[in-house]
Short mmCIF file of C-alpha atoms and ligand atoms in Angstrom, two decimals:
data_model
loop_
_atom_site.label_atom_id
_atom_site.label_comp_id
_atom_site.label_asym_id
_atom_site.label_seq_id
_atom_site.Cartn_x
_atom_site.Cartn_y
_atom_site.Cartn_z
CA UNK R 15 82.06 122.89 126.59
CA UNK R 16 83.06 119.61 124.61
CA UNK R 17 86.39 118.29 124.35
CA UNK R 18 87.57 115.05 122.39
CA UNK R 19 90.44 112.44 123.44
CA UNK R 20 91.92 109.62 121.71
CA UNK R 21 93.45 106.81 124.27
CA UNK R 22 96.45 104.89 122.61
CA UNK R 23 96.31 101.39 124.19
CA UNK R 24 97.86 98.58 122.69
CA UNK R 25 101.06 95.98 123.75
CA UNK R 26 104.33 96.99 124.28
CA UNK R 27 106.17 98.24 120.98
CA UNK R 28 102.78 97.97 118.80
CA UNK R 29 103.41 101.61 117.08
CA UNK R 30 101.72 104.09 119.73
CA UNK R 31 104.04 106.90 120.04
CA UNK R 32 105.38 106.24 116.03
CA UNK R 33 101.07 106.51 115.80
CA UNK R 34 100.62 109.52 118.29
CA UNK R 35 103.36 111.83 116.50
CA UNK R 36 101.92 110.64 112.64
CA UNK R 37 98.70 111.97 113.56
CA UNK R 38 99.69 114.98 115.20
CA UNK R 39 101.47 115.60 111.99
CA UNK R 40 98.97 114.99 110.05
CA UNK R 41 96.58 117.39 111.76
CA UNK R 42 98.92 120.06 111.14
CA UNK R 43 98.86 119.59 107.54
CA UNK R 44 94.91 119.82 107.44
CA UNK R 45 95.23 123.03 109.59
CA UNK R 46 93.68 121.08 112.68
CA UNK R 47 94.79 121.41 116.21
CA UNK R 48 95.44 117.68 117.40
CA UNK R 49 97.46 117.81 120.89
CA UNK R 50 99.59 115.14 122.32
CA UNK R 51 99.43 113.91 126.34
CA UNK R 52 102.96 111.89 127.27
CA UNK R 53 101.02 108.92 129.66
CA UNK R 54 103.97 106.52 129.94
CA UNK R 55 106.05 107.67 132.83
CA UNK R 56 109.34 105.29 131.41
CA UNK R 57 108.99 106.80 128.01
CA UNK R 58 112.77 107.59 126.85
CA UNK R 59 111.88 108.80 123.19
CA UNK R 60 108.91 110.17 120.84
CA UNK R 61 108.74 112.25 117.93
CA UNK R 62 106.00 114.78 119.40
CA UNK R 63 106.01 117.88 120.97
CA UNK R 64 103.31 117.36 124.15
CA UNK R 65 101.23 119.48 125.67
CA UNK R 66 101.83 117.71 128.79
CA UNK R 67 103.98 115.07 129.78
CA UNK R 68 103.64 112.83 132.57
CA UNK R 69 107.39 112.72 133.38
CA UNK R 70 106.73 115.87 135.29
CA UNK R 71 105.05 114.59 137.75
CA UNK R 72 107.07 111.39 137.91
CA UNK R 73 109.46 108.84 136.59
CA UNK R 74 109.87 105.15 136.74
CA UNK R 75 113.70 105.42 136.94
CA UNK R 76 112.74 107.49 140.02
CA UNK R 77 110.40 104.77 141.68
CA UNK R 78 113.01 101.97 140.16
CA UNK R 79 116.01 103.93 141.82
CA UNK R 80 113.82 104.25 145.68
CA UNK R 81 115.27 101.58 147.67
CA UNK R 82 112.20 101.81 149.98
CA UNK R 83 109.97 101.25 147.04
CA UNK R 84 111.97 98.61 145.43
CA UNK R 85 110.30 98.59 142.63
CA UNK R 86 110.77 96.72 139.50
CA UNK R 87 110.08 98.23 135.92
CA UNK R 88 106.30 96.54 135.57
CA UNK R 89 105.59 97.39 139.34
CA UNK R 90 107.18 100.88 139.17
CA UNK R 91 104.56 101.62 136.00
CA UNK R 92 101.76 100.67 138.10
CA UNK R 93 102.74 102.96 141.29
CA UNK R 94 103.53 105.53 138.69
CA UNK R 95 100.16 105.44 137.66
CA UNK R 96 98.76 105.24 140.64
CA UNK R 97 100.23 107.94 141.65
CA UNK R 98 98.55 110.10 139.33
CA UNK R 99 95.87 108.84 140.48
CA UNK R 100 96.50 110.43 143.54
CA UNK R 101 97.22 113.58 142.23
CA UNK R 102 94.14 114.54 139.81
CA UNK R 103 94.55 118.14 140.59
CA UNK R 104 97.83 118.20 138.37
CA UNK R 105 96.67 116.21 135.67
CA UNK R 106 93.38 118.38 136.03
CA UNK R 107 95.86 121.80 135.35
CA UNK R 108 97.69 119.70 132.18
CA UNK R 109 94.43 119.49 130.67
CA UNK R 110 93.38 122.99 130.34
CA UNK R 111 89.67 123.84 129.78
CA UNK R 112 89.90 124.71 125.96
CA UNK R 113 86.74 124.32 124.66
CA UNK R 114 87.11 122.08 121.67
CA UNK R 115 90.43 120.69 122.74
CA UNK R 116 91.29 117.46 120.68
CA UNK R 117 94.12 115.47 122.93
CA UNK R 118 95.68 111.99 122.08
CA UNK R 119 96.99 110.36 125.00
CA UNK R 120 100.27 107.87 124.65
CA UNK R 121 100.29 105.50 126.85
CA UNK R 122 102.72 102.74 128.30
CA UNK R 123 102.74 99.29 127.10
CA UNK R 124 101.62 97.14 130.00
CA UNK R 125 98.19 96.54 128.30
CA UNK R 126 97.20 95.14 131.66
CA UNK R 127 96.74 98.73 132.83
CA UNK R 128 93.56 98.97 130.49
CA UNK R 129 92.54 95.25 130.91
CA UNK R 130 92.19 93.73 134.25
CA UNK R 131 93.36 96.87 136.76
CA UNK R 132 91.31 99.75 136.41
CA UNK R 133 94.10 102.71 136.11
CA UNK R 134 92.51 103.58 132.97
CA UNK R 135 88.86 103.40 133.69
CA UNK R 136 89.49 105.69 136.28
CA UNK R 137 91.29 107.99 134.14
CA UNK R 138 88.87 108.04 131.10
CA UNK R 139 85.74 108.56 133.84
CA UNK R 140 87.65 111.51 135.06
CA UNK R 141 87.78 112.67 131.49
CA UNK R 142 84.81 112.25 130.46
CA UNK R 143 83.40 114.22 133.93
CA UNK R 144 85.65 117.08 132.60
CA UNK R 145 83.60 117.16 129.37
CA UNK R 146 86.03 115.06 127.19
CA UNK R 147 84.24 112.84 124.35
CA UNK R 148 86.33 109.66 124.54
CA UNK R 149 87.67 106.97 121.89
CA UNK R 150 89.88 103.81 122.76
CA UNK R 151 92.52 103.68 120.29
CA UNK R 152 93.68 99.94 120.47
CA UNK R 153 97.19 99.13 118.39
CA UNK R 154 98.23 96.03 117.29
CA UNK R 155 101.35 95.04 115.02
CA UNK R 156 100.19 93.69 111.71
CA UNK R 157 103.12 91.16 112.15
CA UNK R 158 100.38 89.13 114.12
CA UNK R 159 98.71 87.79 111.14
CA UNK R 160 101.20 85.93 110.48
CA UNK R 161 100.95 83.40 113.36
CA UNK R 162 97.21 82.93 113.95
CA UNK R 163 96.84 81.86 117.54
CA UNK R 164 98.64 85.22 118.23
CA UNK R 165 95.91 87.00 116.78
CA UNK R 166 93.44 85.09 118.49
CA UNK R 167 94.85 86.22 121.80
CA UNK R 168 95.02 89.88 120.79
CA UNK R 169 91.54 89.71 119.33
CA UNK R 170 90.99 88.54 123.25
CA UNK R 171 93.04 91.50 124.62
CA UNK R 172 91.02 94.03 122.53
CA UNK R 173 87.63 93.05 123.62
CA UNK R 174 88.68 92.74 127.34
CA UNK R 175 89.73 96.12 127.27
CA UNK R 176 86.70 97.05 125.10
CA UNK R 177 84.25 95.43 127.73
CA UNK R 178 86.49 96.50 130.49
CA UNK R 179 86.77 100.51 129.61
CA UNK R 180 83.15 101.00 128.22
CA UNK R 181 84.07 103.13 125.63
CA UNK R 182 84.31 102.84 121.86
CA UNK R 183 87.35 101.53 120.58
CA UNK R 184 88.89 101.67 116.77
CA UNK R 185 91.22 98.57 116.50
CA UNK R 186 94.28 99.40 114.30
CA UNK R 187 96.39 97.03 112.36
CA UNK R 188 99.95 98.80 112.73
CA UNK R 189 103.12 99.13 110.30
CA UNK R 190 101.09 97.63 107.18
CA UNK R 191 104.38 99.50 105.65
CA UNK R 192 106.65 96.16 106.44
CA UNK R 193 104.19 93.80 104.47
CA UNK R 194 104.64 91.91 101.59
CA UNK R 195 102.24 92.15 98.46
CA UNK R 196 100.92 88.34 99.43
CA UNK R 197 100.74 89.45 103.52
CA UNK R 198 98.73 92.51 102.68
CA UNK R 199 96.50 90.32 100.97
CA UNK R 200 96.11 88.07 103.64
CA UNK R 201 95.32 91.18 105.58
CA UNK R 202 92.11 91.76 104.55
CA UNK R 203 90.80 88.39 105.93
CA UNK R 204 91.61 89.94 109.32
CA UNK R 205 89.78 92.92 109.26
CA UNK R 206 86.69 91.27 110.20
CA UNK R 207 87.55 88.57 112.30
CA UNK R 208 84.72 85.63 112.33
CA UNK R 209 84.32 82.00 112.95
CA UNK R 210 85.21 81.28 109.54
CA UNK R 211 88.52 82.70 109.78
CA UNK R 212 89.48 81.17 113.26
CA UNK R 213 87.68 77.82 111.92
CA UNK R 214 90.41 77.69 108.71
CA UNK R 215 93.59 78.99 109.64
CA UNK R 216 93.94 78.15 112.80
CA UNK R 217 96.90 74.99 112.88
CA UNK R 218 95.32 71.52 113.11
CA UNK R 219 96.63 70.34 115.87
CA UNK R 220 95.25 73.55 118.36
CA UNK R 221 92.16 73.94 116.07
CA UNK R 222 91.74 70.12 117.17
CA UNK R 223 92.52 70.52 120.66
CA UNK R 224 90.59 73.44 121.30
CA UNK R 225 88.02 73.42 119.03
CA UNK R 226 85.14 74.08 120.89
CA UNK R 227 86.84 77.10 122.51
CA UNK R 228 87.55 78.07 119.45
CA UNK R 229 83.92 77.81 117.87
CA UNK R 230 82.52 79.19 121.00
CA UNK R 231 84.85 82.28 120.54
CA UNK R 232 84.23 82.56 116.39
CA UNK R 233 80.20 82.72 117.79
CA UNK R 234 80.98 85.56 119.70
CA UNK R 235 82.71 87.78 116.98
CA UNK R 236 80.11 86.35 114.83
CA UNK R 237 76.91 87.06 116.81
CA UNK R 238 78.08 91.03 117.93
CA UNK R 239 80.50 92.20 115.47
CA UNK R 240 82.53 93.57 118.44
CA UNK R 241 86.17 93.29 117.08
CA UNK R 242 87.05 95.21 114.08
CA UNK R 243 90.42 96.22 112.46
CA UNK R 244 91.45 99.45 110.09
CA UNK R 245 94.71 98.32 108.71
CA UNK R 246 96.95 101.59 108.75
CA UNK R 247 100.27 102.93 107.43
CA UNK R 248 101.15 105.35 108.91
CA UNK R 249 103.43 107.11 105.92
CA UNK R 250 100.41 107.04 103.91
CA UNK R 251 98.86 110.81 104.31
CA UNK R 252 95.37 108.99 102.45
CA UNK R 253 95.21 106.53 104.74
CA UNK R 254 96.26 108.56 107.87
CA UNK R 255 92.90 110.27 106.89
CA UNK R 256 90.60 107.59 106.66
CA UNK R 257 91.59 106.80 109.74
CA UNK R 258 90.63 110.20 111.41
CA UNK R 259 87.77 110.05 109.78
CA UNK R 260 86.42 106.62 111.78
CA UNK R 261 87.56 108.03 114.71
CA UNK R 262 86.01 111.57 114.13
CA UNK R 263 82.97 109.86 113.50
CA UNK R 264 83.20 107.76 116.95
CA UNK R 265 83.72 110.96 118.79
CA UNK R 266 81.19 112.40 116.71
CA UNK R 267 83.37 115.58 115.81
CA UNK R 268 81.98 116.82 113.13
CA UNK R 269 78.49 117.10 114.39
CA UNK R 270 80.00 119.57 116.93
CA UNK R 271 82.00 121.60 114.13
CA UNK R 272 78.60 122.13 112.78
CA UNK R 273 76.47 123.75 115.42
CA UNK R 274 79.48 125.61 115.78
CA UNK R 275 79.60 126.94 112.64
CA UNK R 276 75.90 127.60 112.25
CA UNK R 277 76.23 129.53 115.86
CA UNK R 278 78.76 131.39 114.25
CA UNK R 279 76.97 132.12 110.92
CA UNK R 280 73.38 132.98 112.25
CA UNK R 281 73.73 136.56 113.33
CA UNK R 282 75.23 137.16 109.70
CA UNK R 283 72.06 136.08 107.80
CA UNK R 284 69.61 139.21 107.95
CA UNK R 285 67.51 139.72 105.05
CA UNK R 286 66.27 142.78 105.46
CA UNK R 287 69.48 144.30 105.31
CA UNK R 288 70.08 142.60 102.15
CA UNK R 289 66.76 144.60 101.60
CA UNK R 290 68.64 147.97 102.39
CA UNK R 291 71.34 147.71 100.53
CA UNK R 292 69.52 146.54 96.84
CA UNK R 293 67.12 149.99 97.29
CA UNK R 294 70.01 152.23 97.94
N1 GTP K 6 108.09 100.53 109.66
C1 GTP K 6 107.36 100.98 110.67
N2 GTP K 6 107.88 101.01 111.90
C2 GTP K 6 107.11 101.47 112.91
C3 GTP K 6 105.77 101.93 112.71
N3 GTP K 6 105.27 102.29 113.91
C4 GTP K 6 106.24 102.09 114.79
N4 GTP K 6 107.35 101.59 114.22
C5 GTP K 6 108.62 101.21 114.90
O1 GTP K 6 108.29 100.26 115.91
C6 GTP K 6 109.02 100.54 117.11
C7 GTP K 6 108.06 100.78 118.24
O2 GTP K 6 107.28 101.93 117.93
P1 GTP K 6 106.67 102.88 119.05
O3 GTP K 6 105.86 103.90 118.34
O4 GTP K 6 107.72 103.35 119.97
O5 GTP K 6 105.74 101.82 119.78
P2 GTP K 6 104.99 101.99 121.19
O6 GTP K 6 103.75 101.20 121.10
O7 GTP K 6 104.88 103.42 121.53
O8 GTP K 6 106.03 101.28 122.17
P3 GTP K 6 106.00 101.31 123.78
O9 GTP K 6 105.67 102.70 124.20
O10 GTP K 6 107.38 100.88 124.15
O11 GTP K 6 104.97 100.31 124.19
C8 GTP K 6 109.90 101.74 116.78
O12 GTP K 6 111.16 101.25 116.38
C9 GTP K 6 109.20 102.41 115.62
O13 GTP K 6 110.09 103.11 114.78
C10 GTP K 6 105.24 101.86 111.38
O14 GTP K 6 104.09 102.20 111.11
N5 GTP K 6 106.07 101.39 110.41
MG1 MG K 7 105.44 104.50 123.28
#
């Protein structure tokens, strides 16, 4: 059995849900079967229909509202989450075992959950011991580009979640949709972060202060190629597919589809009966 999942990580408000229920969409309208998985126990509203929500199992108004707990909303997340941790067995019975299943996973925004505790980890090894192929989906606003040192941070964020989930990630620029004609032409610049783009547009007096930091950091993206963006919008049915394409590929998809195809086909293909037929 293979299965394929798409984890949604990114900050808070970055586009995940608005990105879960575009692709889900999407999928319908190419007559694929692309589920949804509510993770964010304080969601209050997405567009999707899930398959499985973790509200079920619990809330962080409920945790927030325990005066033993005393939890606030940051905390309560975290014991949320750890709480499914606790209980595998139901998130074992929300998954299913459909052969072929293709889930997307929303998930909160305290990107700390995927970056320096290891809530996630945990989750995706569980996944991936339940036969799930597995892709990091990492978000960020496009609004970023416009204030440099912000985007050097993210670009930090990514790859510390990269490094720290050991999976392959597909770094989206969100809501290209609210650009200007001159900021989607800065975009492009950002798609493949390198030292030359940290070196120039980085603000004097930083670039100055830090510059070695800086240099040292521009090596990095430089020397391994590790962060790279897809700018999507997510209105745009052509670019919602090029998309799903890159992260087909990571989850190598399609090479499944085939064998499964050509398992399917093979008892069909018997030339002798061709034979058979043509004489009568
Ligand atoms: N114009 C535009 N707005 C978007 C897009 N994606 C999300 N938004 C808006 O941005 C806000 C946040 O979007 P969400 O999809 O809820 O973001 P999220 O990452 O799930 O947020 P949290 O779960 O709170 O971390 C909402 O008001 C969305 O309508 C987009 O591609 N274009
Ligand atoms: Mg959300």
């Amino acid at each position: 059995m293979v299965r394929f999942a798409q984890i949604v990580i990114g900050p808070a408000g970055s586009g995940k849900s608005s990105y879960v229920s575009a692709m889900i969409s999407h999928g319908q309208a190419m007559g694929r079967t692309l589920s949804a998985f509510n993770m964010d126990p304080a969601a209050e509203y997405f567009q999707y229909n899930p398959i499985a929500d973790i509200r079920q199992l619990i809330t962080v108004d409920d945790i927030m509202a325990d005066k033993d707990l005393s939890f606030g909303p940051n905390g309560g997340l975290i014991f949320a989450m750890e709480f499914l941790l606790d209980n595998m067995d139901w998130f074992e019975e929300q998954l299913g075992d459909m052969d072929n299943d293709y889930i997307l996973f929303d998930t909160a925004g305290q990107i700390e959950l995927s970056t320096h505790l290891d809530v996630m980890q945990k989750l995706i090894r569980f996944l991936q011991s339940h036969d799930f192929r597995v892709v990091g989906i990492f978000l960020l606003d496009s609004q970023f580009i416009s204030d440099v040192s912000k985007f050097f941070s993210a670009l930090m964020v990514s790859l510390s979640a990269m490094i720290s989930l050991e999976i392959p990630v597909v770094n989206l620029l969100t809501k290209t949709d609210l650009l200007d004609k001159p900021s989607l032409k800065r975009l492009e610049s950002f798609l493949e972060p390198d030292s030359y783009l940290l070196e120039n547009q980085f603000p004097e007096k930083w670039g100055q202060k830090y510059r070695k930091l800086t240099e040292a950091f521009g090596q990095l993206l430089d020397d391994y190629s590790l962060v790279k963006f897809m700018s999507i919008n997510i209105f745009d049915e052509q670019c919602l597919n090029d998309v799903l394409l890159s992260v087909d590929n990571a989850l190598q998809f399609d090479d499944e589809q085939e064998v499964k195809v050509r398992d399917f086909d093979e008892p069909l293909i018997d030339e002798n009966s061709e034979d058979i037929v043509d004489n009568d």
